[in-house]
Amino acid sequence: MPAESGSVLLVGVGGQGVVLSSAVAADAARRSGFDVKQSEVHGMSQRGGVVSSHLRYGPLVHSPLIGAGEADAVVALEWNEGVRAIPALRPGGTLIVSLDRIPPPSAFVDRHGGAVAYPAVAPDTLRRTVPDVRAADATSVAAAAGNARAMNSVLLGILSPLLPFPAEAWDGAIAANVPRAALEANRAAFAAGRALRFPAAPAPGTGRPRRRAPAEPPSVGSVDIVDAWCKGEDCAICVRACPEYVLGFEPDARPVRAVRPDACTACMLCEILCPDFAITVRRAAVPAGPSLVAAETT
Amino acid sequence: MSSIAASSSSIAVLLSGNEAIAQGAREAGVGVAAGYPGTPSTEILEALVRSDPDREVYVEWSSNEKVAIDVALGAAVGGTRALTTMKHVGLNVASDTFMTAAYTGARAGLVVVSADDPGMHSSQNEQDNRFLARFAGVPLLEPSDSAEARDLTIAAFELAERFDTPVLLRTTTRIAHARGLVTLGERRAPSRAGFVRDAAKYVMLPGFARRRRVVLLERLEALRRHAEETPLNRVELRDPAVGVVTSGIAYQYVREALPEASVLKLGLTHPLPEALVRDFCARVGRVLVIEELDPYLEEQLRALGVAAEGKRFFPRAGELSPDGVRAGLRAAGLVPAGTPRTPAPAPATAARPPVLCPGCPHVVPFLALRQLGAIVTGDIGCYTLAASPPLSAMDSCVAMGSSIGMAMGLVRSGGASGPVVATIGDSTLLHAGIPALADAVANDTPLTVLVLDNGTTAMTGGQSHPGAGATIRGDGAPRVDIAALCRALGARSVTVVDPYDVAATYRALEKAIASPGLSVVITDRPCVVAPVKIRDTPFTVAAERCIACQLCMNLGCPSIVWADERYEGRHKVAIDETTCTGCAVCAQVCPTDAIALVTEGAPAHAG
């Protein structure tokens, strides 16, 4: 990383502490005598969305934003966000990434096939694209240092040798920005991160990586209704219970109909709950086709 | 963040644009500040409170931006410098006063901050509020970083008093939420010039207003002359081949992308310094206007007869960026087109749209509304996220308070295929929903209004409002009782329900929809995130009882994930105990009672 100026992109999930981490690094730059600008977005993204903070330092900094492919380093507090931020790196840049994975609810939408839309945690694979990947089980490192929640300070510790900021600038910045109650834990986590050596292949089983489940046939069903036994809209237990909104009523209100038949996953709730035994769910064997979302990528 | 709380000193500290505006206002001796929270403006008043432990300044969250600007105007008429802050769309709400405050002026400085959101990070539109300054006829200042945010705030108060006019200080996201070094000056105690009766100036009866209209136009001419001389507008002559006219954040991108170009850097962008612009453009070869959003400067330059180029090359939609400026310069032939960087290709990633938090009390009402087949008009707040899967239970969201009026129109259109339900948060109801609710009552509209009362302005980070029972400083305060308010407006059917009680919420909504005329359902549960984090004993899944039906996944709760283990080919579920707030909603919807409290659940299911 150039000594006189640089750009660091910090990314993570709303609530992880991206903004605080970036404030610490920016303050360390200031304490080292650099001009510095830092930019992030507040508001809706803090509701579990992607949070990113741009940090730039140098003798005179104009833009608070880093151009695409111009970041010297990316610091990612979460695996998926680290992978997403790779295009922000300049050639030869460093990806510092936590092995923590926070799959968003939208990763679990393939109800038939069960494919999880989340990139596999595989630092070695990433090194084909980004030679300098510094992946760490930051949460475990922080826990060992005293407090798992100081995970972001572990990552700042890993970042620190890459930046021309003296140790006292980092320490002063941590002391000035981290809440007092968490200060010692964050100092210890920072030191533990700074002591890590790279490249190091992560130990197997760290960072809660997920084994790829063996391929399963998709779970698909179809619903048979005995019209004469269905009480219709006055009951509607099956309509309320169906997790896939398969069942509904035509305007005549009786009997119940499969209004989204393709969505049935054969969970059997309607059959089990129908007080009149009017529903039979049949599990269908369907030919394996492309699933609704990409399978776990490697 | 802590830096602004420290006493002023001559060293440079890192401040966000919002913190710098608060600092500038304190150095200018602001006496009253009022606003309504809205991204990216919210932190200005919060920083002002932090900077003022001695409570020299009166600061309030107003119930809406119109009230806020009225409070500020009244304070300025009363002789103390006044600040009002809002997001860009907030100025639409305040514009009724804003347009006429331009006629009255005030005794002490009145500064209106509009924080615009190009790119719509957290907004429903990306209107360019520079046009509102021109529309109203008030001076417009545009800082280009935190240091200027402080400087221009001080300059705004001086300008406001010198010319007896409100001043619009317009920022954008990359000013408001970017940190930069700011050298602090001394804070001043609030000015107290006192109120002086002047009906011809402050009572805008037509006879008086006609005279003030002429005063406004004369003032604009004086401001134009001032704009020619002020150091806020400066010429940076470098290579004369290309001259760039720019303002705000775009200036910073231009300085990096085209460091040798001559630049006319405008800090005071209304009224435009016509002679300065003409002179600059005559001294350079090609004239480019580089500005975020609309061609506000470009059109005025063209009207001056300058052959300026701008939106031909630079985007009008979305946030400007260093990349966007470089792309425009390439298109204009000013930087070589060859070898643009090819970023490293990344593996596929999971999309991560914002979601409702674990334990959010807004989830169950929307789950019920979807199952009840309601047509749902939405409003501005976290609950707008209920429009996304898996809840997918909102059909419109336009502007603060629009849900109730739009629902009335939908009912009267005769086109609604199901029951019509307006959903509105507590802060939004008190902001702009009350007149609409009164209208719905008075016109006997068959409609259900669902008030999602979480006791705070959640989306912007938990700011207080008149129903919250606290002030911006955290002091206890009288609170508006929302159920009593609805009854006082004339609603006869008002039901308060706990949205963590799934069955009760379903029943309340079912009953309200079935009842004739207007009905109100209020869900009453505090936000679990702000202003205080609420955590209860987390829940866990007894895997042996889970039949992988996925019913709980329909809540969209980020704490519920797929387990590796499957049942009949489908994933069983698991709960992340570190983020589960213990709301118990998933345990209520689970058809096999597989979800139980962590402490009780484990032994209970062991056998």
Short mmCIF file of C-alpha atoms in Angstrom, two decimals, chain A:
data_model
loop_
_atom_site.label_atom_id
_atom_site.label_comp_id
_atom_site.label_asym_id
_atom_site.label_seq_id
_atom_site.Cartn_x
_atom_site.Cartn_y
_atom_site.Cartn_z
CA MET A 1 0.00 0.00 0.00
CA PRO A 2 1.36 3.44 -0.86
CA ALA A 3 2.65 5.29 2.17
CA GLU A 4 1.44 8.72 1.13
CA SER A 5 -2.17 8.04 0.26
CA GLY A 6 -4.64 5.18 0.19
CA SER A 7 -8.22 3.96 0.08
CA VAL A 8 -9.93 1.38 2.26
CA LEU A 9 -13.48 0.12 1.78
CA LEU A 10 -15.18 -1.32 4.88
CA VAL A 11 -18.27 -3.46 4.32
CA GLY A 12 -20.68 -5.52 6.37
CA VAL A 13 -24.27 -5.97 7.40
CA GLY A 14 -26.35 -3.33 9.17
CA GLY A 15 -25.72 -3.50 12.91
CA GLN A 16 -22.26 -5.13 12.68
CA GLY A 17 -20.29 -1.97 13.44
CA VAL A 18 -18.95 -0.99 10.00
CA VAL A 19 -19.43 2.70 10.70
CA LEU A 20 -17.63 2.58 14.04
CA SER A 21 -14.72 0.62 12.55
CA SER A 22 -14.40 3.13 9.77
CA ALA A 23 -14.49 6.02 12.23
CA VAL A 24 -11.62 4.43 14.16
CA ALA A 25 -9.50 3.98 11.02
CA ALA A 26 -10.28 7.53 9.87
CA ASP A 27 -9.31 8.93 13.24
CA ALA A 28 -6.06 6.93 13.13
CA ALA A 29 -5.32 8.55 9.75
CA ARG A 30 -5.99 12.00 11.19
CA ARG A 31 -3.75 11.29 14.19
CA SER A 32 -1.01 10.27 11.72
CA GLY A 33 -1.11 13.69 10.10
CA PHE A 34 -3.08 12.81 6.98
CA ASP A 35 -5.98 14.59 5.38
CA VAL A 36 -8.85 12.13 5.47
CA LYS A 37 -12.38 11.69 4.17
CA GLN A 38 -14.84 8.99 5.05
CA SER A 39 -18.29 8.37 3.67
CA GLU A 40 -21.10 6.01 4.42
CA VAL A 41 -24.84 5.76 4.03
CA HIS A 42 -27.23 5.70 6.96
CA GLY A 43 -30.94 5.06 6.96
CA MET A 44 -32.72 2.14 5.37
CA SER A 45 -29.58 0.06 4.77
CA GLN A 46 -29.11 -0.20 8.53
CA ARG A 47 -32.16 -2.49 8.62
CA GLY A 48 -30.13 -5.61 7.91
CA GLY A 49 -28.96 -4.37 4.52
CA VAL A 50 -25.48 -3.85 3.13
CA VAL A 51 -23.47 -1.16 4.89
CA SER A 52 -20.30 0.18 3.34
CA SER A 53 -17.95 2.93 4.39
CA HIS A 54 -15.33 4.53 2.17
CA LEU A 55 -12.11 5.77 3.75
CA ARG A 56 -9.48 7.78 1.90
CA TYR A 57 -6.35 9.42 3.29
CA GLY A 58 -3.45 11.35 1.82
CA PRO A 59 -1.83 14.79 1.79
CA LEU A 60 -5.04 16.29 0.32
CA VAL A 61 -8.18 14.23 -0.28
CA HIS A 62 -10.98 15.53 -2.47
CA SER A 63 -13.49 12.74 -3.11
CA PRO A 64 -14.98 10.91 -0.13
CA LEU A 65 -15.82 8.00 -2.45
CA ILE A 66 -13.43 5.37 -3.81
CA GLY A 67 -13.70 4.66 -7.52
CA ALA A 68 -14.50 1.15 -8.71
CA GLY A 69 -11.35 -0.97 -8.78
CA GLU A 70 -9.35 1.57 -6.78
CA ALA A 71 -9.47 0.36 -3.17
CA ASP A 72 -6.11 -0.68 -1.74
CA ALA A 73 -7.87 -2.85 0.80
CA VAL A 74 -11.35 -4.12 1.55
CA VAL A 75 -12.23 -4.92 5.15
CA ALA A 76 -15.32 -7.15 5.26
CA LEU A 77 -17.07 -7.97 8.53
CA GLU A 78 -19.09 -10.68 6.81
CA TRP A 79 -18.17 -13.27 4.19
CA ASN A 80 -20.81 -12.58 1.53
CA GLU A 81 -20.15 -8.85 1.70
CA GLY A 82 -16.43 -9.45 1.31
CA VAL A 83 -17.03 -11.45 -1.84
CA ARG A 84 -19.42 -8.77 -3.13
CA ALA A 85 -16.80 -6.06 -2.62
CA ILE A 86 -14.05 -7.76 -4.65
CA PRO A 87 -14.62 -5.54 -7.73
CA ALA A 88 -13.81 -2.52 -5.55
CA LEU A 89 -10.19 -3.72 -5.14
CA ARG A 90 -7.37 -2.45 -7.30
CA PRO A 91 -5.15 -5.10 -8.90
CA GLY A 92 -2.89 -6.34 -6.12
CA GLY A 93 -5.20 -5.07 -3.40
CA THR A 94 -5.87 -6.90 -0.14
CA LEU A 95 -9.13 -8.52 0.92
CA ILE A 96 -9.44 -8.76 4.70
CA VAL A 97 -12.52 -10.82 5.45
CA SER A 98 -14.23 -12.35 8.42
CA LEU A 99 -15.43 -15.93 8.06
CA ASP A 100 -18.66 -14.93 9.81
CA ARG A 101 -21.60 -15.66 7.61
CA ILE A 102 -24.96 -13.94 7.93
CA PRO A 103 -27.22 -15.35 5.22
CA PRO A 104 -30.06 -12.91 4.50
CA PRO A 105 -33.65 -14.22 4.63
CA SER A 106 -33.71 -14.02 0.84
CA ALA A 107 -31.08 -16.80 0.73
CA PHE A 108 -33.77 -19.26 1.84
CA VAL A 109 -36.38 -18.92 -0.86
CA ASP A 110 -35.95 -22.17 -2.83
CA ARG A 111 -38.64 -24.02 -0.93
CA HIS A 112 -38.74 -26.95 -3.39
CA GLY A 113 -35.05 -27.65 -3.94
CA GLY A 114 -33.58 -26.14 -0.80
CA ALA A 115 -30.63 -24.48 -2.54
CA VAL A 116 -29.14 -21.78 -0.34
CA ALA A 117 -28.24 -18.65 -2.29
CA TYR A 118 -25.05 -17.86 -0.41
CA PRO A 119 -21.43 -18.10 -1.61
CA ALA A 120 -19.42 -20.96 -0.16
CA VAL A 121 -16.89 -19.92 2.46
CA ALA A 122 -13.72 -20.84 0.58
CA PRO A 123 -10.82 -18.40 0.98
CA ASP A 124 -8.52 -20.60 -1.09
CA THR A 125 -10.89 -20.42 -4.05
CA LEU A 126 -11.02 -16.64 -3.75
CA ARG A 127 -7.22 -16.46 -3.93
CA ARG A 128 -7.51 -17.36 -7.62
CA THR A 129 -9.18 -13.97 -8.10
CA VAL A 130 -7.58 -11.97 -5.30
CA PRO A 131 -4.08 -13.25 -4.48
CA ASP A 132 -3.93 -11.47 -1.11
CA VAL A 133 -6.89 -12.76 0.89
CA ARG A 134 -6.53 -12.44 4.65
CA ALA A 135 -9.45 -14.44 5.96
CA ALA A 136 -9.85 -14.87 9.68
CA ASP A 137 -12.36 -16.34 12.05
CA ALA A 138 -12.52 -12.91 13.59
CA THR A 139 -15.33 -13.69 16.01
CA SER A 140 -13.43 -16.60 17.56
CA VAL A 141 -10.24 -14.54 17.72
CA ALA A 142 -12.15 -11.76 19.46
CA ALA A 143 -13.83 -14.22 21.82
CA ALA A 144 -10.45 -15.66 22.76
CA ALA A 145 -9.24 -12.11 23.38
CA GLY A 146 -12.15 -11.44 25.71
CA ASN A 147 -15.29 -10.40 23.80
CA ALA A 148 -16.71 -11.90 20.60
CA ARG A 149 -18.40 -8.62 19.78
CA ALA A 150 -15.03 -6.92 19.29
CA MET A 151 -14.71 -8.90 16.04
CA ASN A 152 -14.37 -5.71 13.99
CA SER A 153 -11.30 -4.66 15.99
CA VAL A 154 -9.64 -7.96 15.04
CA LEU A 155 -10.10 -7.00 11.39
CA LEU A 156 -8.73 -3.49 12.02
CA GLY A 157 -5.73 -5.18 13.66
CA ILE A 158 -5.19 -7.21 10.48
CA LEU A 159 -5.51 -4.02 8.42
CA SER A 160 -3.17 -1.97 10.59
CA PRO A 161 0.24 -3.21 9.30
CA LEU A 162 -0.86 -2.28 5.75
CA LEU A 163 -1.41 1.37 6.61
CA PRO A 164 1.27 3.96 7.44
CA PHE A 165 -0.30 4.82 10.79
CA PRO A 166 1.83 4.43 13.93
CA ALA A 167 0.62 2.19 16.74
CA GLU A 168 -0.12 5.13 19.03
CA ALA A 169 -2.41 6.63 16.37
CA TRP A 170 -4.44 3.41 16.30
CA ASP A 171 -4.54 3.19 20.07
CA GLY A 172 -5.62 6.81 20.42
CA ALA A 173 -8.31 6.32 17.79
CA ILE A 174 -9.69 3.22 19.49
CA ALA A 175 -9.71 4.97 22.87
CA ALA A 176 -11.48 8.03 21.46
CA ASN A 177 -14.18 6.19 19.50
CA VAL A 178 -15.00 2.92 21.26
CA PRO A 179 -17.42 3.08 24.21
CA ARG A 180 -15.49 2.93 27.48
CA ALA A 181 -17.05 -0.32 28.69
CA ALA A 182 -15.82 -2.16 25.58
CA LEU A 183 -12.45 -0.42 25.31
CA GLU A 184 -10.17 -3.08 26.80
CA ALA A 185 -11.84 -5.88 24.84
CA ASN A 186 -11.35 -3.94 21.63
CA ARG A 187 -7.73 -3.14 22.41
CA ALA A 188 -7.06 -6.85 23.03
CA ALA A 189 -8.95 -7.85 19.88
CA PHE A 190 -7.01 -5.31 17.83
CA ALA A 191 -3.69 -6.64 19.16
CA ALA A 192 -4.76 -10.23 18.47
CA GLY A 193 -5.67 -9.31 14.90
CA ARG A 194 -2.43 -7.43 14.39
CA ALA A 195 -0.50 -10.50 15.56
CA LEU A 196 -2.11 -12.82 12.99
CA ARG A 197 0.16 -13.82 10.13
CA PHE A 198 -0.96 -14.28 6.52
CA PRO A 199 -1.39 -15.99 4.20
CA ALA A 200 -2.58 -18.75 6.41
CA ALA A 201 -5.10 -21.35 5.38
CA PRO A 202 -7.96 -21.22 7.86
CA ALA A 203 -8.17 -24.18 10.18
CA PRO A 204 -10.82 -26.66 9.13
CA GLY A 205 -14.12 -26.18 10.89
CA THR A 206 -13.53 -22.55 11.86
CA GLY A 207 -15.84 -19.67 11.13
CA ARG A 208 -18.93 -21.82 11.08
CA PRO A 209 -18.53 -22.78 7.41
CA ARG A 210 -21.38 -24.90 6.25
CA ARG A 211 -20.96 -28.34 4.77
CA ARG A 212 -22.62 -28.63 1.39
CA ALA A 213 -25.64 -30.77 1.87
CA PRO A 214 -25.89 -33.71 -0.52
CA ALA A 215 -28.22 -33.03 -3.43
CA GLU A 216 -31.81 -33.85 -2.59
CA PRO A 217 -34.70 -34.33 -4.98
CA PRO A 218 -37.00 -31.30 -4.96
CA SER A 219 -39.97 -31.56 -2.65
CA VAL A 220 -43.09 -30.98 -4.72
CA GLY A 221 -46.68 -31.90 -4.06
CA SER A 222 -50.19 -31.64 -5.45
CA VAL A 223 -53.44 -31.16 -3.56
CA ASP A 224 -56.59 -33.23 -4.05
CA ILE A 225 -59.80 -31.82 -2.55
CA VAL A 226 -63.02 -33.69 -1.93
CA ASP A 227 -65.37 -30.82 -2.79
CA ALA A 228 -68.38 -32.19 -0.96
CA TRP A 229 -66.54 -32.41 2.36
CA CYS A 230 -65.09 -28.86 2.33
CA LYS A 231 -66.97 -26.26 4.45
CA GLY A 232 -65.38 -23.39 2.53
CA GLU A 233 -64.57 -19.85 3.61
CA ASP A 234 -66.16 -20.18 7.05
CA CYS A 235 -63.40 -22.63 7.97
CA ALA A 236 -60.35 -21.68 5.88
CA ILE A 237 -57.94 -23.40 8.25
CA CYS A 238 -55.96 -24.80 5.34
CA VAL A 239 -55.77 -21.40 3.66
CA ARG A 240 -54.32 -19.83 6.80
CA ALA A 241 -51.95 -22.70 7.45
CA CYS A 242 -50.44 -23.14 4.00
CA PRO A 243 -46.90 -21.70 4.08
CA GLU A 244 -46.87 -21.28 0.30
CA TYR A 245 -50.24 -19.55 -0.15
CA VAL A 246 -51.30 -22.43 -2.42
CA LEU A 247 -54.93 -22.54 -1.30
CA GLY A 248 -57.67 -19.97 -1.73
CA PHE A 249 -61.27 -19.42 -2.68
CA GLU A 250 -62.97 -18.48 -5.89
CA PRO A 251 -65.72 -15.85 -5.51
CA ASP A 252 -68.31 -18.58 -4.75
CA ALA A 253 -66.44 -19.26 -1.47
CA ARG A 254 -66.72 -23.06 -1.57
CA PRO A 255 -64.91 -25.39 -1.95
CA VAL A 256 -61.27 -24.47 -1.40
CA ARG A 257 -59.05 -24.51 -4.52
CA ALA A 258 -55.35 -24.73 -5.25
CA VAL A 259 -54.87 -21.22 -6.62
CA ARG A 260 -51.05 -21.51 -6.77
CA PRO A 261 -50.69 -25.24 -7.40
CA ASP A 262 -47.05 -25.04 -8.53
CA ALA A 263 -46.00 -23.62 -5.15
CA CYS A 264 -46.95 -26.75 -3.15
CA THR A 265 -43.96 -28.29 -1.36
CA ALA A 266 -45.87 -31.29 -0.01
CA CYS A 267 -45.47 -30.21 3.61
CA MET A 268 -48.85 -31.84 4.35
CA LEU A 269 -50.03 -29.16 6.79
CA CYS A 270 -53.37 -28.74 5.01
CA GLU A 271 -54.00 -32.49 4.99
CA ILE A 272 -53.06 -32.80 8.64
CA LEU A 273 -55.11 -29.80 9.80
CA CYS A 274 -58.29 -30.22 7.71
CA PRO A 275 -61.02 -31.12 10.24
CA ASP A 276 -63.10 -32.75 7.51
CA PHE A 277 -60.40 -34.93 5.91
CA ALA A 278 -61.19 -33.20 2.64
CA ILE A 279 -57.58 -32.74 1.51
CA THR A 280 -55.04 -35.26 0.32
CA VAL A 281 -51.52 -34.15 -0.59
CA ARG A 282 -49.59 -36.29 -3.01
CA ARG A 283 -45.85 -36.06 -3.24
CA ALA A 284 -44.85 -35.74 -6.84
CA ALA A 285 -41.66 -37.06 -8.33
CA VAL A 286 -40.58 -34.31 -10.68
CA PRO A 287 -37.67 -34.44 -13.07
CA ALA A 288 -34.67 -32.56 -11.73
CA GLY A 289 -34.49 -29.19 -13.46
CA PRO A 290 -32.71 -25.94 -12.78
CA SER A 291 -33.54 -24.82 -9.27
CA LEU A 292 -35.14 -21.45 -8.54
CA VAL A 293 -31.90 -19.94 -7.34
CA ALA A 294 -28.29 -20.78 -7.93
CA ALA A 295 -27.01 -23.56 -5.75
CA GLU A 296 -24.25 -22.74 -3.29
CA THR A 297 -21.46 -21.39 -5.40
CA THR A 298 -17.93 -22.53 -4.87
#
